[in-house]
Amino acid sequence: MVSPNRETTGRRCSVYSYRPLMPLDAATKAKAKEELHEPDDTAPGLAALRSKFAEAVGAEEAERFEWALLATLRQAKWDQAKALDKMNALHKFSRKHAELFDNLTPDEFLGQAAIGVTSHLPTRNDRGELVLLVHGQAMSALARKHTMRDLLRYSVFYMCELMTDEQTQVNGVIIVENLKNYPMTALNKMSGAGLSGMRASFDWLGVSPMRLRGIYGCHQPWYVGLMLGLVKPFMSKKLRERVRLYGSNVSDMLQAAGLRPEDVPELYGGTLQGWEPDWHLKQLIAHRS
């Protein structure tokens, strides 16, 4: 089964889900039940949240966020009140930052993806988590060619796409960062990357239905600690506690992240050859064509 491609207009978040949607395996179902308190039959809970959300924001507005309902229930561990609060917060963010949700298509983001600041592995770690990759040094090239608005639009598009995957909803996401030669002043040179832009980026992280399980960084220069001090006020307590830096000890980082070197590009301490940071968008566009 392949989920339908949906191209939307206005302030809609376009979701092009090209991956075959496979039923959750027995182990993942058991994990969802144990860790997320997931019921055997998810349909009644999903329908209840859909109804409450539509009552809160209107049916037309609610339909825009159909992609987020199940992911949010799992993020909220099937607490209906908490899930509704999260959906309302997501909706409020989209109203405040409507320009980030307008007419999103994968073609718009090929340039950003090729620069390689953000990507993800085609395989998961040993805990089933999706592995996002961040290449800090590439921020200089991104800042020269793109604005904070561009970056956030890509983040919204990317998250909408990734969070339609039920394995990701249940197992969550980790971020692996190569911080070598991180350009400390890159964001200062990026148009729109003032305090409001930084706050919007962390607000988006806060309202997106992603279960962020950990952030693993390597090769960080000494000034990254100073930068963390500047952004920590925008980070939740839980997020601050999940940031771990390993310096040059990349093997320990990969082990802690549940990754095998052969599944990780050399840029992040592995041995994987032929990996390209825009591989996922190229597949997405090819499938659509």
XYZ file of C-alpha atoms in Angstrom:
289
model
C 0.000 0.000 0.000
C 1.293 3.461 -0.878
C -0.199 6.493 0.802
C -1.805 8.977 -1.574
C 0.171 11.968 -2.740
C -1.525 15.155 -1.627
C -0.729 18.495 -3.201
C -2.421 21.267 -1.314
C -2.899 24.973 -1.627
C -3.268 28.005 0.603
C -1.726 27.377 4.007
C -1.825 23.626 3.737
C 1.162 21.481 4.570
C 1.731 19.319 1.495
C 2.607 15.729 2.252
C 4.067 13.548 -0.470
C 4.418 10.147 1.162
C 6.070 7.900 -1.392
C 7.149 5.091 0.917
C 5.120 1.879 1.023
C 3.156 1.977 4.274
C 3.739 -1.370 5.946
C 1.794 -2.610 8.972
C 3.731 -2.306 12.207
C 5.610 -5.482 13.051
C 4.842 -7.351 16.256
C 7.840 -5.935 18.140
C 6.934 -2.336 17.278
C 3.297 -2.930 18.193
C 4.427 -4.297 21.556
C 6.692 -1.279 22.057
C 3.838 1.094 21.261
C 1.600 -0.687 23.732
C 4.193 -0.799 26.520
C 5.863 2.598 26.126
C 3.084 4.696 24.600
C 0.044 3.001 26.183
C -1.330 2.356 22.711
C -4.684 0.512 22.608
C -5.133 -2.610 20.524
C -7.660 -0.767 18.376
C -6.416 2.726 17.541
C -9.402 3.769 15.438
C -11.728 4.996 18.247
C -9.012 7.144 19.844
C -8.000 8.575 16.495
C -11.619 9.368 15.624
C -12.148 11.029 19.010
C -9.144 13.323 18.588
C -10.164 14.134 15.012
C -13.632 15.132 16.191
C -12.400 17.245 19.119
C -9.824 19.006 16.974
C -12.378 19.755 14.255
C -14.698 21.157 16.913
C -11.889 23.399 18.179
C -10.613 24.796 14.868
C -13.256 23.946 12.283
C -13.486 20.996 9.895
C -11.632 22.653 7.021
C -8.731 23.742 9.215
C -8.603 20.347 10.916
C -8.300 18.520 7.597
C -5.002 20.310 6.950
C -3.467 18.468 9.902
C -4.804 14.971 9.332
C -1.167 13.882 8.826
C -0.344 14.831 12.438
C -3.202 13.193 14.362
C -1.831 9.692 14.889
C 1.724 10.949 15.398
C 0.493 13.393 18.047
C -1.516 10.728 19.884
C 1.603 8.592 20.065
C 3.723 11.534 21.153
C 1.158 12.235 23.901
C 1.039 8.543 24.852
C -2.667 8.404 23.969
C -3.636 11.076 26.473
C -6.533 12.691 24.602
C -6.400 16.016 26.459
C -2.641 16.338 26.000
C -2.897 15.364 22.344
C -5.604 17.962 21.730
C -3.464 20.628 23.403
C -0.574 19.675 21.119
C -2.742 19.768 18.004
C -4.078 23.179 18.994
C -0.517 24.424 19.544
C 0.481 23.149 16.094
C -2.518 24.888 14.562
C -1.724 28.131 16.423
C 1.868 28.007 15.140
C 0.641 27.515 11.572
C -1.648 30.528 11.886
C 1.142 32.689 13.271
C 3.630 31.516 10.615
C 1.315 30.884 7.663
C 4.095 31.601 5.159
C 5.922 28.463 6.298
C 3.032 26.223 5.210
C 2.143 27.772 1.853
C 2.302 25.576 -1.256
C 5.142 23.303 -0.191
C 6.559 21.050 -2.915
C 9.725 18.909 -2.913
C 11.177 20.729 -5.938
C 11.520 23.917 -3.873
C 13.953 22.277 -1.493
C 16.367 20.460 -3.789
C 18.933 23.249 -3.480
C 18.824 23.212 0.313
C 18.973 19.424 0.454
C 22.010 19.294 -1.855
C 23.930 21.683 0.434
C 23.573 18.957 3.021
C 22.903 20.697 6.318
C 20.009 18.321 7.038
C 19.295 14.808 5.821
C 18.559 11.373 7.242
C 19.816 7.831 6.898
C 17.951 5.350 4.690
C 18.306 2.827 7.545
C 17.346 3.037 11.212
C 19.456 2.470 14.301
C 19.256 -0.660 16.445
C 16.354 0.835 18.422
C 14.312 1.458 15.278
C 14.753 5.224 15.519
C 14.960 7.423 12.430
C 18.395 9.059 12.233
C 18.490 12.704 11.175
C 21.898 14.019 10.134
C 23.130 17.595 10.564
C 26.348 18.873 8.951
C 27.270 22.030 10.822
C 30.012 23.279 8.514
C 27.579 23.420 5.602
C 25.664 26.185 7.404
C 27.959 28.767 5.766
C 26.844 27.777 2.266
C 23.222 27.589 3.387
C 23.356 31.077 4.935
C 24.771 32.547 1.728
C 22.039 31.135 -0.486
C 18.967 30.889 1.730
C 17.025 32.748 4.406
C 15.718 31.580 7.764
C 12.274 31.462 6.148
C 13.631 29.054 3.515
C 15.169 26.883 6.222
C 11.953 26.765 8.251
C 9.813 25.998 5.198
C 12.056 23.048 4.457
C 11.838 21.926 8.072
C 8.031 22.032 7.962
C 7.910 20.125 4.682
C 10.464 17.579 5.892
C 8.671 16.964 9.176
C 5.278 16.593 7.515
C 6.783 13.942 5.252
C 8.744 12.020 7.887
C 5.979 11.908 10.479
C 3.583 10.017 8.224
C 5.750 6.937 8.836
C 4.340 4.842 11.687
C 7.718 3.319 12.556
C 9.010 6.844 13.135
C 5.918 7.785 15.139
C 6.460 4.887 17.530
C 10.251 4.623 17.709
C 11.061 8.311 17.485
C 13.971 10.238 16.038
C 17.569 10.950 16.983
C 19.835 13.635 15.551
C 23.516 13.015 14.790
C 25.554 16.168 14.219
C 29.042 16.739 12.864
C 30.027 20.070 14.423
C 33.573 20.247 13.053
C 34.447 23.798 12.016
C 30.915 24.899 12.820
C 30.625 28.459 11.475
C 29.739 30.423 14.590
C 28.646 33.525 12.674
C 26.757 31.782 9.853
C 23.318 32.323 11.351
C 24.143 35.975 12.002
C 24.686 36.358 8.258
C 21.484 34.557 7.321
C 18.606 36.856 6.506
C 15.832 36.564 9.081
C 17.928 34.654 11.602
C 17.537 37.069 14.498
C 15.921 36.255 17.825
C 12.504 35.920 16.214
C 13.854 33.443 13.674
C 15.607 31.402 16.363
C 12.490 31.374 18.501
C 10.360 30.257 15.550
C 12.735 27.366 14.844
C 12.555 26.091 18.427
C 8.806 26.743 18.597
C 8.398 24.585 15.487
C 10.468 21.835 17.092
C 8.214 22.112 20.142
C 4.903 21.835 18.290
C 5.887 19.228 15.700
C 4.670 15.696 16.527
C 8.162 14.216 16.673
C 9.441 12.081 19.532
C 13.018 13.360 19.763
C 14.980 10.699 21.624
C 18.440 12.234 21.626
C 20.961 14.589 20.006
C 24.482 13.246 19.483
C 27.230 15.657 18.436
C 30.875 15.116 17.523
C 33.938 17.206 16.646
C 32.504 20.238 18.402
C 34.885 23.230 18.672
C 35.236 24.950 22.028
C 32.806 27.749 21.143
C 29.876 25.377 20.632
C 29.432 25.459 24.404
C 28.979 29.228 24.210
C 26.463 28.833 21.390
C 24.508 26.262 23.380
C 24.341 28.752 26.220
C 22.725 31.271 23.880
C 20.072 28.903 22.537
C 19.283 26.965 25.717
C 16.658 29.519 26.826
C 14.672 28.506 23.732
C 15.022 24.772 24.436
C 12.757 22.678 26.642
C 14.221 21.057 29.747
C 13.769 17.622 28.200
C 15.594 18.670 25.026
C 18.516 20.160 27.003
C 18.920 16.886 28.869
C 19.110 14.898 25.627
C 22.059 16.774 24.090
C 25.301 14.763 24.286
C 28.653 15.851 22.853
C 31.475 13.388 22.155
C 34.294 15.486 20.713
C 36.621 13.330 18.620
C 35.370 10.075 20.185
C 33.141 9.210 17.240
C 33.080 5.480 17.934
C 31.519 6.092 21.343
C 28.993 8.424 19.750
C 27.935 5.836 17.161
C 27.671 3.162 19.830
C 25.519 5.379 22.058
C 23.362 6.271 19.057
C 22.825 2.586 18.249
C 24.531 2.825 14.865
C 26.888 0.574 12.915
C 29.760 2.332 11.095
C 28.804 0.650 7.817
C 25.376 2.352 7.926
C 26.753 5.854 8.530
C 28.456 8.197 6.000
C 32.138 8.974 6.547
C 31.236 12.563 7.368
C 29.618 11.293 10.571
C 32.282 8.770 11.547
C 31.103 5.773 9.556
C 32.238 3.939 6.454
C 29.162 4.202 4.191
C 30.117 5.122 0.616
C 28.069 6.844 -2.083
C 25.601 8.540 0.231
C 24.114 11.852 -0.951
C 22.290 14.229 1.415
C 19.465 14.900 -1.075
C 18.747 11.213 -1.781
C 15.295 11.339 -0.169
C 14.042 14.323 -2.176
C 15.323 12.798 -5.415
C 13.386 9.610 -4.647
C 10.317 11.613 -3.742
C 10.356 13.594 -6.983
C 11.098 10.487 -9.062
C 8.160 8.661 -7.515
C 5.832 11.594 -8.120
C 6.939 11.789 -11.765
